[in-house]
Amino acid sequence: MSADFASFLYLVSGVLFIMALRGLSHPPTSRQGNMYGMVGMGIAIVTTLALARPSMGGFALIVLGLALGGSVGAITARRIPMTSMPQLVAAFHSLVGLAAVMVAAAAMYAPESFGIGTIGNIHGQALVEMSLGVAIGAITFTGSVIAFLKLDGRMSGKPIMLGGRHFINAGLGIALVVLIVMLVLTESYAVFWLIVVASLVLGVLLIIPIGGADMPVVVSMLNSYSGWAAAALGFTLGNLALIITGALVGSSGAILSYIMCKGMNRSFISVILGGFGGETAAASGDDGIQRTVKTGAADDAAYLMMNAQKVIIVPGYGMAVAQAQHALRELADKLKANGVEVKYAIHPVAGRMPGHMNVLLAEANVPYDEVFELEDINSEFAQADVAYVIGANDVTNPSARDDKASPIYGMPILDVDKARTCLFVKRSLGSGYAGIDNTLFYKDGTMMLLGDAKKMTEEIVKAMDH
Amino acid sequence: MSADFASFLYLVSGVLFIMALRGLSHPPTSRQGNMYGMVGMGIAIVTTLALARPSMGGFALIVLGLALGGSVGAITARRIPMTSMPQLVAAFHSLVGLAAVMVAAAAMYAPESFGIGTIGNIHGQALVEMSLGVAIGAITFTGSVIAFLKLDGRMSGKPIMLGGRHFINAGLGIALVVLIVMLVLTESYAVFWLIVVASLVLGVLLIIPIGGADMPVVVSMLNSYSGWAAAALGFTLGNLALIITGALVGSSGAILSYIMCKGMNRSFISVILGGFGGETAAASGDDGIQRTVKTGAADDAAYLMMNAQKVIIVPGYGMAVAQAQHALRELADKLKANGVEVKYAIHPVAGRMPGHMNVLLAEANVPYDEVFELEDINSEFAQADVAYVIGANDVTNPSARDDKASPIYGMPILDVDKARTCLFVKRSLGSGYAGIDNTLFYKDGTMMLLGDAKKMTEEIVKAMDH
Amino acid sequence: MEKTALEHALDQLDQASAAARLALDQVQDAADAAGAAAHAASGGAIDPFVFRFAIFVLAIFVGYYVVWSVTPALHTPLMAVTNAISSVIVVGALLAVGISAASGLATGFGFVALVLASVNIFGGFLVTQRMLAMYKKKEK
Amino acid sequence: MEKTALEHALDQLDQASAAARLALDQVQDAADAAGAAAHAASGGAIDPFVFRFAIFVLAIFVGYYVVWSVTPALHTPLMAVTNAISSVIVVGALLAVGISAASGLATGFGFVALVLASVNIFGGFLVTQRMLAMYKKKEK
Ligand SMILES: NC(=O)c1ccc[n+]([C@@H]2O[C@H](COP(=O)([O-])OP(=O)(O)OC[C@H]3O[C@@H](n4cnc5c(N)ncnc54)[C@H](OP(=O)(O)O)[C@@H]3O)[C@@H](O)[C@H]2O)c1
Ligand SMILES: NC(=O)c1ccc[n+]([C@@H]2O[C@H](COP(=O)([O-])OP(=O)(O)OC[C@H]3O[C@@H](n4cnc5c(N)ncnc54)[C@H](OP(=O)(O)O)[C@@H]3O)[C@@H](O)[C@H]2O)c1
């Protein structure tokens, strides 16, 4: 295959990746988009094989590698519960980061294979691009591993704040720059591996001070990093598919981080500097003044909802924790069978990753045209009889709207307090991710349904049958 | 200047052009966007001068050319009335088309200057790219001239339908392909000029069968063509700024054509095939059944509006013809001073070019946040006391909504018939661009104010003072 | 024609060096063969046309998105400004006038193109500026 | 060392041809000089890096627009699918394994990269497919 034609095919696969993301602009076109992505990947792989013309042995090795990795990937994809998506994405990012490091290492040890010179004679430009790729890749790798461990609960979500960590990080950053210059000058393997080690350490140090609950922003940021690493290696390999994909992934991660930060009304810098939240750090509500709370039982909730005309369901992180989506769907079915209008309201940062609630509701077969975004439904709470808030907390907190002193002031919220009655399903009067008290619990129109989201919802469904 | 650095600067100017269009997404950022565009053009020009290093004589010639063209352009830009925008854009497109032809000719006669070979030895690929550029450029040139003449009223808007024109056009198209192949084989000047002539003729033949009122779609289509011509020459010159700009302009024209066709509920093909409309072809309303029409005078209109709570103004092509925008603004001011709520509703194809009404209203100092698009205001007519329809017709015709047999059935319309009273300012009961009767004239809630839009509006303003 | 001893010696030297060069070439060839495909993959020898085409395709995507995001109220200025930027074709005119002093004809064509493009550049940007200056918010 | 008549003749011939070549070169040089800047402008000799950089920049624009147009309900699948496509880094792994039979170490690194990327490719696309399959419209 001529190099020109191969480059053209790489361009085609880059364009197919663009089409893949483009498909996600609407659910009906999204499946086709995913197909485009697969075809693009297939073209990139076949083109590379046609260029590389591996020996029989090499070919066998390639098939082995694809089969090995592919089957692990396929099995994981099939088995993973939807509630573990945040962890899975973090884990996958770590693999991309490590793969980037490995590819760069292969290029160091066999530069001819990549057309970037010969050993001891690698082009300076290629060395710069490569070392950027390897550094970003290594940071992505260890950073994502930490994020995975925190999200999966295998490591405490508490921020780990080393003394003088800013100095250490800055020092490592400067060391990386010096090492990259040295690599270009000496092309020494030792320097190369020093870059890898320094970046791996930096990846850990950057992420450990960030609280577990901030991990979604971190995951998205690391997604962006893995894109830039891929693009850097794309420059080294002169591969259009890699350059285009790197830019796409880089943008995507950056934009999602931005959306999350805006949804939380926090600056990206404050997230990255760390020290915020950590699930256990959340203060519980009993801090002084005694306020009255109206609590209720499943029967009360069932009665209220069955006699409503319009119920808006507001799911939050607690629904994911309790895996209550299927029970919730049953409840909505019961209501609809009784002529009650049911809609779902999704806050942009409900749950722990963008679109988290949507995936879970989709898993429970909730049709996506019953699910609305904040701007589209917020005005409807005033006409709703019941707002059924299940495992959500911060995204309903009126202090974000009314109390200028509140740390979340300015964050847009769902106006559940405008509904006639507000049912709150959660296990305690404790606070949510932001660690601040929710004044809504003490309001007149609010009824607390204390208990696990799934169990409580199931009980309500049962009570409706009576 | 090194060629690499120059290419980089051309990329910068391409990016600045992207930023220029990006700025147009909101009025407040649009002026800055225009600045970006100018800076991008400046960079492209200075970079080229630094590359070409012209002799003193050459430099003088360049300054002369820039000054000559620049002053004509600047004076035109300052003097042109806003109502002549459609013509002006058509005229400007013709210049771009001719400039493309001239650049290609210069490349034919001095290929070394463009680095595409020597005389008699021009690279085949460059010849193909060039002849595409020259053909599209020449079509753009004559096509735009015809569009200009029709829009400016210097030529009848009536479609001129030659017998067998489809055959002639197809023949010319085939001839062009043959000529291009011959040019690559022989590199003969005669063949080059034959391509130019054939394309010039084709440009005329393509546009004359299209009615005057369809010219906006044609202008936009030619805009797109001029972009593709620029891109083709960009390939010849290997110039990134030209390639990027060509693609931007090409997309822009195509999208605007699409928007117009959708707004008129017609297919692009039917527009291009021609024969539709032509201002004089419009049939007038008196075709058989006698129906009663309620007409009114300026006093009646003034009374109705002064006693309204909410007035929605619907401008159309007639407002542009009558230059009534300033009088209209005065009328709105009077109403607002009297506590009446005033909004403007703009149909996507009101007037004769996209955004036509918006520019005129802006010229009359109507703040753009009082001006609404169809989707955003259509539901408000039901709450409006008066819809003041000034020089609009087709965009309000309910047969597009209700009558499946109507030729404009399916085109979205402004629901002015939902308003309590509908005031129609126009000179007669004649039809608009589509040439079909408007049933709204005969409805109960409608009052016709027959007369010139500007005069009538001024009279109403006067009547309000009494 | 007889050769002197020195000439013989020189010839032999030449032959030896030629043989050495041949051997070297073969080694080089082997190395080249190993890396040839890779080099191709790396894009070292790619026709610039491919890159330009890629740039063209991506610019069409950008154009598509950037134009759809233009607010309908500014569609007329959009037409004016795209017209202005499409006269970046002026770079071709500048090359023709600036370099091709050799061919009077080419200079002439270039000059015409330059004047036409200049009309567009100044006319297009200025009329756009004039239009945009009119779009104002309500003063409160 | 004396020269034969023939050698003299040959030498003279050589000199003449050299002179001719020199003259030719000078003409060529002049022509080159005239077109040099133009050639530069035409991009004939542009470093591919510039093109790649242009592609990179435009792809960032495309990415910006295409990602903003993703509906928020599909942000989780977006994260999964970007992950899948970013494993197109597999092309580097394939080159390493397929070509660099010379260096065992490089093959090893490449193989590891290949396995990791494959996990991502299959895992990423399949999990996305699984998620997207769940997004359904209300059945009427
Ligand atoms: N989505 C994103 O992309 C993203 C990214 C970063 C940060 N965040 C942050 O995450 C928060 C999301 O808000 P949110 O309202 O969804 O969640 P939240 O404010 O964190 O509240 C979740 C609530 O669920 C309850 N809960 C936990 N497990 C439960 C169970 N098994 N059954 C019933 N209830 C349970 C908890 O109360 P109890 O302990 O009393 O049960 C908790 O108050 C926001 O503050 C947002 O800024 C989101
Ligand atoms: N905007 C675009 O981009 C575009 C592009 C292509 C086609 N079009 C077509 O253009 C039409 C636009 O609709 P429209 O409602 O704006 O215009 P229209 O349907 O063409 O009607 C304009 C009306 O204005 C009246 N008029 C003309 N001069 C007048 C004057 N001096 N004073 C008062 N009234 C005057 C005419 O009636 P009298 O003769 O009775 O006065 C005419 O009925 C649509 O059919 C659309 O499809 C628009």
mmCIF file with all atom_site columns, N, CA and C and ligand atoms in Angstrom, chain B residues 213 216-217 260 264 316-318 321-322 348-354 391-395 425-434 451-453, ligand 2:
data_model
loop_
_atom_site.group_PDB
_atom_site.id
_atom_site.type_symbol
_atom_site.label_atom_id
_atom_site.label_alt_id
_atom_site.label_comp_id
_atom_site.label_asym_id
_atom_site.label_entity_id
_atom_site.label_seq_id
_atom_site.pdbx_PDB_ins_code
_atom_site.Cartn_x
_atom_site.Cartn_y
_atom_site.Cartn_z
_atom_site.occupancy
_atom_site.B_iso_or_equiv
_atom_site.pdbx_formal_charge
_atom_site.auth_seq_id
_atom_site.auth_comp_id
_atom_site.auth_asym_id
_atom_site.auth_atom_id
_atom_site.pdbx_PDB_model_num
ATOM   1   N N   . ALA B 1 213 ? -37.314 36.342 -7.872 1.00 0.00 ? 213 ALA B N   1
ATOM   2   C CA  . ALA B 1 213 ? -37.543 36.193 -6.441 1.00 0.00 ? 213 ALA B CA  1
ATOM   3   C C   . ALA B 1 213 ? -36.759 35.035 -5.853 1.00 0.00 ? 213 ALA B C   1
ATOM   4   N N   . PRO B 1 216 ? -32.242 35.101 -4.062 1.00 0.00 ? 216 PRO B N   1
ATOM   5   C CA  . PRO B 1 216 ? -31.498 34.949 -2.800 1.00 0.00 ? 216 PRO B CA  1
ATOM   6   C C   . PRO B 1 216 ? -30.875 33.572 -2.672 1.00 0.00 ? 216 PRO B C   1
ATOM   7   N N   . VAL B 1 217 ? -31.623 32.535 -3.051 1.00 0.00 ? 217 VAL B N   1
ATOM   8   C CA  . VAL B 1 217 ? -31.069 31.180 -2.972 1.00 0.00 ? 217 VAL B CA  1
ATOM   9   C C   . VAL B 1 217 ? -29.883 31.079 -3.927 1.00 0.00 ? 217 VAL B C   1
ATOM   10  N N   . MET B 1 260 ? -32.814 28.580 3.540  1.00 0.00 ? 260 MET B N   1
ATOM   11  C CA  . MET B 1 260 ? -33.843 29.284 2.767  1.00 0.00 ? 260 MET B CA  1
ATOM   12  C C   . MET B 1 260 ? -34.824 28.289 2.149  1.00 0.00 ? 260 MET B C   1
ATOM   13  N N   . MET B 1 264 ? -38.822 27.951 2.874  1.00 0.00 ? 264 MET B N   1
ATOM   14  C CA  . MET B 1 264 ? -39.859 28.090 1.846  1.00 0.00 ? 264 MET B CA  1
ATOM   15  C C   . MET B 1 264 ? -40.535 26.761 1.566  1.00 0.00 ? 264 MET B C   1
ATOM   16  N N   . GLY B 1 316 ? -42.133 42.363 6.528  1.00 0.00 ? 316 GLY B N   1
ATOM   17  C CA  . GLY B 1 316 ? -41.859 41.508 5.378  1.00 0.00 ? 316 GLY B CA  1
ATOM   18  C C   . GLY B 1 316 ? -41.224 42.305 4.276  1.00 0.00 ? 316 GLY B C   1
ATOM   19  N N   . TYR B 1 317 ? -41.171 41.704 3.119  1.00 0.00 ? 317 TYR B N   1
ATOM   20  C CA  . TYR B 1 317 ? -40.473 42.297 1.989  1.00 0.00 ? 317 TYR B CA  1
ATOM   21  C C   . TYR B 1 317 ? -40.960 43.720 1.679  1.00 0.00 ? 317 TYR B C   1
ATOM   22  N N   . GLY B 1 318 ? -42.274 43.939 1.840  1.00 0.00 ? 318 GLY B N   1
ATOM   23  C CA  . GLY B 1 318 ? -42.824 45.259 1.543  1.00 0.00 ? 318 GLY B CA  1
ATOM   24  C C   . GLY B 1 318 ? -42.226 46.354 2.410  1.00 0.00 ? 318 GLY B C   1
ATOM   25  N N   . VAL B 1 321 ? -39.115 47.327 0.640  1.00 0.00 ? 321 VAL B N   1
ATOM   26  C CA  . VAL B 1 321 ? -39.393 48.083 -0.579 1.00 0.00 ? 321 VAL B CA  1
ATOM   27  C C   . VAL B 1 321 ? -39.731 49.523 -0.234 1.00 0.00 ? 321 VAL B C   1
ATOM   28  N N   . ALA B 1 322 ? -40.576 49.674 0.804  1.00 0.00 ? 322 ALA B N   1
ATOM   29  C CA  . ALA B 1 322 ? -41.041 51.011 1.155  1.00 0.00 ? 322 ALA B CA  1
ATOM   30  C C   . ALA B 1 322 ? -40.053 51.756 2.042  1.00 0.00 ? 322 ALA B C   1
ATOM   31  N N   . PRO B 1 348 ? -38.074 33.144 9.161  1.00 0.00 ? 348 PRO B N   1
ATOM   32  C CA  . PRO B 1 348 ? -36.740 32.878 8.594  1.00 0.00 ? 348 PRO B CA  1
ATOM   33  C C   . PRO B 1 348 ? -36.576 33.334 7.141  1.00 0.00 ? 348 PRO B C   1
ATOM   34  N N   . VAL B 1 349 ? -37.658 33.338 6.333  1.00 0.00 ? 349 VAL B N   1
ATOM   35  C CA  . VAL B 1 349 ? -37.481 33.815 4.961  1.00 0.00 ? 349 VAL B CA  1
ATOM   36  C C   . VAL B 1 349 ? -38.270 35.089 4.668  1.00 0.00 ? 349 VAL B C   1
ATOM   37  N N   . ALA B 1 350 ? -38.534 35.892 5.702  1.00 0.00 ? 350 ALA B N   1
ATOM   38  C CA  . ALA B 1 350 ? -39.156 37.184 5.439  1.00 0.00 ? 350 ALA B CA  1
ATOM   39  C C   . ALA B 1 350 ? -38.177 38.023 4.639  1.00 0.00 ? 350 ALA B C   1
ATOM   40  N N   . GLY B 1 351 ? -38.674 38.822 3.732  1.00 0.00 ? 351 GLY B N   1
ATOM   41  C CA  . GLY B 1 351 ? -37.792 39.638 2.906  1.00 0.00 ? 351 GLY B CA  1
ATOM   42  C C   . GLY B 1 351 ? -37.190 38.836 1.778  1.00 0.00 ? 351 GLY B C   1
ATOM   43  N N   . ARG B 1 352 ? -36.035 39.252 1.324  1.00 0.00 ? 352 ARG B N   1
ATOM   44  C CA  . ARG B 1 352 ? -35.456 38.603 0.153  1.00 0.00 ? 352 ARG B CA  1
ATOM   45  C C   . ARG B 1 352 ? -34.067 38.054 0.373  1.00 0.00 ? 352 ARG B C   1
ATOM   46  N N   . MET B 1 353 ? -33.597 38.064 1.606  1.00 0.00 ? 353 MET B N   1
ATOM   47  C CA  . MET B 1 353 ? -32.358 37.356 1.903  1.00 0.00 ? 353 MET B CA  1
ATOM   48  C C   . MET B 1 353 ? -32.354 36.999 3.380  1.00 0.00 ? 353 MET B C   1
ATOM   49  N N   . PRO B 1 354 ? -31.580 35.998 3.782  1.00 0.00 ? 354 PRO B N   1
ATOM   50  C CA  . PRO B 1 354 ? -31.620 35.600 5.198  1.00 0.00 ? 354 PRO B CA  1
ATOM   51  C C   . PRO B 1 354 ? -31.160 36.749 6.086  1.00 0.00 ? 354 PRO B C   1
ATOM   52  N N   . GLY B 1 391 ? -46.049 44.796 5.140  1.00 0.00 ? 391 GLY B N   1
ATOM   53  C CA  . GLY B 1 391 ? -45.359 44.351 3.930  1.00 0.00 ? 391 GLY B CA  1
ATOM   54  C C   . GLY B 1 391 ? -45.026 42.882 3.897  1.00 0.00 ? 391 GLY B C   1
ATOM   55  N N   . ALA B 1 392 ? -45.566 42.123 4.830  1.00 0.00 ? 392 ALA B N   1
ATOM   56  C CA  . ALA B 1 392 ? -45.358 40.669 4.786  1.00 0.00 ? 392 ALA B CA  1
ATOM   57  C C   . ALA B 1 392 ? -46.623 40.031 4.238  1.00 0.00 ? 392 ALA B C   1
ATOM   58  N N   . ASN B 1 393 ? -46.492 38.888 3.631  1.00 0.00 ? 393 ASN B N   1
ATOM   59  C CA  . ASN B 1 393 ? -47.659 38.244 3.055  1.00 0.00 ? 393 ASN B CA  1
ATOM   60  C C   . ASN B 1 393 ? -47.534 36.721 3.147  1.00 0.00 ? 393 ASN B C   1
ATOM   61  N N   . ASP B 1 394 ? -46.696 36.146 2.319  1.00 0.00 ? 394 ASP B N   1
ATOM   62  C CA  . ASP B 1 394 ? -46.568 34.682 2.303  1.00 0.00 ? 394 ASP B CA  1
ATOM   63  C C   . ASP B 1 394 ? -46.274 34.091 3.681  1.00 0.00 ? 394 ASP B C   1
ATOM   64  N N   . VAL B 1 395 ? -45.434 34.798 4.441  1.00 0.00 ? 395 VAL B N   1
ATOM   65  C CA  . VAL B 1 395 ? -44.987 34.218 5.704  1.00 0.00 ? 395 VAL B CA  1
ATOM   66  C C   . VAL B 1 395 ? -46.107 34.197 6.745  1.00 0.00 ? 395 VAL B C   1
ATOM   67  N N   . VAL B 1 425 ? -50.717 45.893 6.422  1.00 0.00 ? 425 VAL B N   1
ATOM   68  C CA  . VAL B 1 425 ? -50.345 47.052 5.620  1.00 0.00 ? 425 VAL B CA  1
ATOM   69  C C   . VAL B 1 425 ? -49.766 46.574 4.307  1.00 0.00 ? 425 VAL B C   1
ATOM   70  N N   . LYS B 1 426 ? -50.443 46.823 3.191  1.00 0.00 ? 426 LYS B N   1
ATOM   71  C CA  . LYS B 1 426 ? -49.890 46.568 1.869  1.00 0.00 ? 426 LYS B CA  1
ATOM   72  C C   . LYS B 1 426 ? -50.662 47.396 0.860  1.00 0.00 ? 426 LYS B C   1
ATOM   73  N N   . ARG B 1 427 ? -50.204 47.425 -0.371 1.00 0.00 ? 427 ARG B N   1
ATOM   74  C CA  . ARG B 1 427 ? -50.772 48.374 -1.310 1.00 0.00 ? 427 ARG B CA  1
ATOM   75  C C   . ARG B 1 427 ? -52.045 47.873 -1.986 1.00 0.00 ? 427 ARG B C   1
ATOM   76  N N   . SER B 1 428 ? -52.234 46.560 -1.983 1.00 0.00 ? 428 SER B N   1
ATOM   77  C CA  . SER B 1 428 ? -53.373 45.992 -2.713 1.00 0.00 ? 428 SER B CA  1
ATOM   78  C C   . SER B 1 428 ? -53.739 44.654 -2.077 1.00 0.00 ? 428 SER B C   1
ATOM   79  N N   . LEU B 1 429 ? -54.689 43.975 -2.690 1.00 0.00 ? 429 LEU B N   1
ATOM   80  C CA  . LEU B 1 429 ? -54.984 42.620 -2.227 1.00 0.00 ? 429 LEU B CA  1
ATOM   81  C C   . LEU B 1 429 ? -54.167 41.602 -3.014 1.00 0.00 ? 429 LEU B C   1
ATOM   82  N N   . GLY B 1 430 ? -53.145 42.089 -3.701 1.00 0.00 ? 430 GLY B N   1
ATOM   83  C CA  . GLY B 1 430 ? -52.307 41.218 -4.517 1.00 0.00 ? 430 GLY B CA  1
ATOM   84  C C   . GLY B 1 430 ? -51.536 40.228 -3.665 1.00 0.00 ? 430 GLY B C   1
ATOM   85  N N   . SER B 1 431 ? -50.987 39.266 -4.346 1.00 0.00 ? 431 SER B N   1
ATOM   86  C CA  . SER B 1 431 ? -50.272 38.209 -3.627 1.00 0.00 ? 431 SER B CA  1
ATOM   87  C C   . SER B 1 431 ? -48.805 38.586 -3.482 1.00 0.00 ? 431 SER B C   1
ATOM   88  N N   . GLY B 1 432 ? -48.067 37.764 -2.747 1.00 0.00 ? 432 GLY B N   1
ATOM   89  C CA  . GLY B 1 432 ? -46.645 38.018 -2.527 1.00 0.00 ? 432 GLY B CA  1
ATOM   90  C C   . GLY B 1 432 ? -45.786 37.206 -3.479 1.00 0.00 ? 432 GLY B C   1
ATOM   91  N N   . TYR B 1 433 ? -44.612 36.922 -3.035 1.00 0.00 ? 433 TYR B N   1
ATOM   92  C CA  . TYR B 1 433 ? -43.612 36.251 -3.850 1.00 0.00 ? 433 TYR B CA  1
ATOM   93  C C   . TYR B 1 433 ? -44.093 34.922 -4.422 1.00 0.00 ? 433 TYR B C   1
ATOM   94  N N   . ALA B 1 434 ? -44.814 34.147 -3.604 1.00 0.00 ? 434 ALA B N   1
ATOM   95  C CA  . ALA B 1 434 ? -45.223 32.821 -4.060 1.00 0.00 ? 434 ALA B CA  1
ATOM   96  C C   . ALA B 1 434 ? -46.397 32.905 -5.037 1.00 0.00 ? 434 ALA B C   1
ATOM   97  N N   . GLY B 1 451 ? -52.095 50.726 1.272  1.00 0.00 ? 451 GLY B N   1
ATOM   98  C CA  . GLY B 1 451 ? -51.241 51.873 1.021  1.00 0.00 ? 451 GLY B CA  1
ATOM   99  C C   . GLY B 1 451 ? -49.783 51.491 1.130  1.00 0.00 ? 451 GLY B C   1
ATOM   100 N N   . ASP B 1 452 ? -48.945 52.437 0.831  1.00 0.00 ? 452 ASP B N   1
ATOM   101 C CA  . ASP B 1 452 ? -47.516 52.209 0.958  1.00 0.00 ? 452 ASP B CA  1
ATOM   102 C C   . ASP B 1 452 ? -47.155 52.047 2.437  1.00 0.00 ? 452 ASP B C   1
ATOM   103 N N   . ALA B 1 453 ? -46.277 51.098 2.714  1.00 0.00 ? 453 ALA B N   1
ATOM   104 C CA  . ALA B 1 453 ? -45.979 50.759 4.110  1.00 0.00 ? 453 ALA B CA  1
ATOM   105 C C   . ALA B 1 453 ? -45.449 51.957 4.890  1.00 0.00 ? 453 ALA B C   1
HETATM 106 N N1  . LIG E 2 .   ? -35.792 35.857 2.925  1.00 0.00 ? 2   LIG E N1  1
HETATM 107 C C1  . LIG E 2 .   ? -35.259 35.005 2.075  1.00 0.00 ? 2   LIG E C1  1
HETATM 108 O O1  . LIG E 2 .   ? -34.133 34.600 2.237  1.00 0.00 ? 2   LIG E O1  1
HETATM 109 C C2  . LIG E 2 .   ? -36.047 34.530 0.895  1.00 0.00 ? 2   LIG E C2  1
HETATM 110 C C3  . LIG E 2 .   ? -35.363 33.889 -0.111 1.00 0.00 ? 2   LIG E C3  1
HETATM 111 C C4  . LIG E 2 .   ? -36.077 33.426 -1.214 1.00 0.00 ? 2   LIG E C4  1
HETATM 112 C C5  . LIG E 2 .   ? -37.422 33.603 -1.275 1.00 0.00 ? 2   LIG E C5  1
HETATM 113 N N2  . LIG E 2 .   ? -38.077 34.233 -0.286 1.00 0.00 ? 2   LIG E N2  1
HETATM 114 C C6  . LIG E 2 .   ? -39.540 34.344 -0.351 1.00 0.00 ? 2   LIG E C6  1
HETATM 115 O O2  . LIG E 2 .   ? -39.932 35.676 -0.160 1.00 0.00 ? 2   LIG E O2  1
HETATM 116 C C7  . LIG E 2 .   ? -41.187 35.672 0.512  1.00 0.00 ? 2   LIG E C7  1
HETATM 117 C C8  . LIG E 2 .   ? -41.019 36.545 1.704  1.00 0.00 ? 2   LIG E C8  1
HETATM 118 O O3  . LIG E 2 .   ? -42.274 36.699 2.317  1.00 0.00 ? 2   LIG E O3  1
HETATM 119 P P1  . LIG E 2 .   ? -42.754 38.109 2.779  1.00 0.00 ? 2   LIG E P1  1
HETATM 120 O O4  . LIG E 2 .   ? -43.996 37.869 3.531  1.00 0.00 ? 2   LIG E O4  1
HETATM 121 O O5  . LIG E 2 .   ? -41.668 38.835 3.461  1.00 0.00 ? 2   LIG E O5  1
HETATM 122 O O6  . LIG E 2 .   ? -42.994 38.893 1.433  1.00 0.00 ? 2   LIG E O6  1
HETATM 123 P P2  . LIG E 2 .   ? -44.046 38.542 0.260  1.00 0.00 ? 2   LIG E P2  1
HETATM 124 O O7  . LIG E 2 .   ? -44.846 37.354 0.572  1.00 0.00 ? 2   LIG E O7  1
HETATM 125 O O8  . LIG E 2 .   ? -43.260 38.573 -1.001 1.00 0.00 ? 2   LIG E O8  1
HETATM 126 O O9  . LIG E 2 .   ? -45.020 39.734 0.325  1.00 0.00 ? 2   LIG E O9  1
HETATM 127 C C9  . LIG E 2 .   ? -44.557 41.050 0.260  1.00 0.00 ? 2   LIG E C9  1
HETATM 128 C C10 . LIG E 2 .   ? -45.743 41.927 0.223  1.00 0.00 ? 2   LIG E C10 1
HETATM 129 O O10 . LIG E 2 .   ? -45.342 43.260 0.417  1.00 0.00 ? 2   LIG E O10 1
HETATM 130 C C11 . LIG E 2 .   ? -46.240 44.092 -0.275 1.00 0.00 ? 2   LIG E C11 1
HETATM 131 N N3  . LIG E 2 .   ? -45.544 45.296 -0.664 1.00 0.00 ? 2   LIG E N3  1
HETATM 132 C C12 . LIG E 2 .   ? -44.660 45.459 -1.655 1.00 0.00 ? 2   LIG E C12 1
HETATM 133 N N4  . LIG E 2 .   ? -44.246 46.729 -1.714 1.00 0.00 ? 2   LIG E N4  1
HETATM 134 C C13 . LIG E 2 .   ? -44.892 47.388 -0.745 1.00 0.00 ? 2   LIG E C13 1
HETATM 135 C C14 . LIG E 2 .   ? -44.900 48.721 -0.306 1.00 0.00 ? 2   LIG E C14 1
HETATM 136 N N5  . LIG E 2 .   ? -44.123 49.665 -0.873 1.00 0.00 ? 2   LIG E N5  1
HETATM 137 N N6  . LIG E 2 .   ? -45.693 49.053 0.727  1.00 0.00 ? 2   LIG E N6  1
HETATM 138 C C15 . LIG E 2 .   ? -46.469 48.138 1.301  1.00 0.00 ? 2   LIG E C15 1
HETATM 139 N N7  . LIG E 2 .   ? -46.505 46.842 0.928  1.00 0.00 ? 2   LIG E N7  1
HETATM 140 C C16 . LIG E 2 .   ? -45.719 46.480 -0.090 1.00 0.00 ? 2   LIG E C16 1
HETATM 141 C C17 . LIG E 2 .   ? -46.732 43.313 -1.459 1.00 0.00 ? 2   LIG E C17 1
HETATM 142 O O11 . LIG E 2 .   ? -48.132 43.450 -1.557 1.00 0.00 ? 2   LIG E O11 1
HETATM 143 P P3  . LIG E 2 .   ? -48.727 44.600 -2.449 1.00 0.00 ? 2   LIG E P3  1
HETATM 144 O O12 . LIG E 2 .   ? -48.195 44.401 -3.815 1.00 0.00 ? 2   LIG E O12 1
HETATM 145 O O13 . LIG E 2 .   ? -50.219 44.399 -2.304 1.00 0.00 ? 2   LIG E O13 1
HETATM 146 O O14 . LIG E 2 .   ? -48.279 45.886 -1.835 1.00 0.00 ? 2   LIG E O14 1
HETATM 147 C C18 . LIG E 2 .   ? -46.439 41.863 -1.100 1.00 0.00 ? 2   LIG E C18 1
HETATM 148 O O15 . LIG E 2 .   ? -47.588 41.081 -0.977 1.00 0.00 ? 2   LIG E O15 1
HETATM 149 C C19 . LIG E 2 .   ? -41.539 34.259 0.888  1.00 0.00 ? 2   LIG E C19 1
HETATM 150 O O16 . LIG E 2 .   ? -42.441 33.695 -0.013 1.00 0.00 ? 2   LIG E O16 1
HETATM 151 C C20 . LIG E 2 .   ? -40.197 33.570 0.756  1.00 0.00 ? 2   LIG E C20 1
HETATM 152 O O17 . LIG E 2 .   ? -40.339 32.203 0.428  1.00 0.00 ? 2   LIG E O17 1
HETATM 153 C C21 . LIG E 2 .   ? -37.404 34.718 0.793  1.00 0.00 ? 2   LIG E C21 1
#
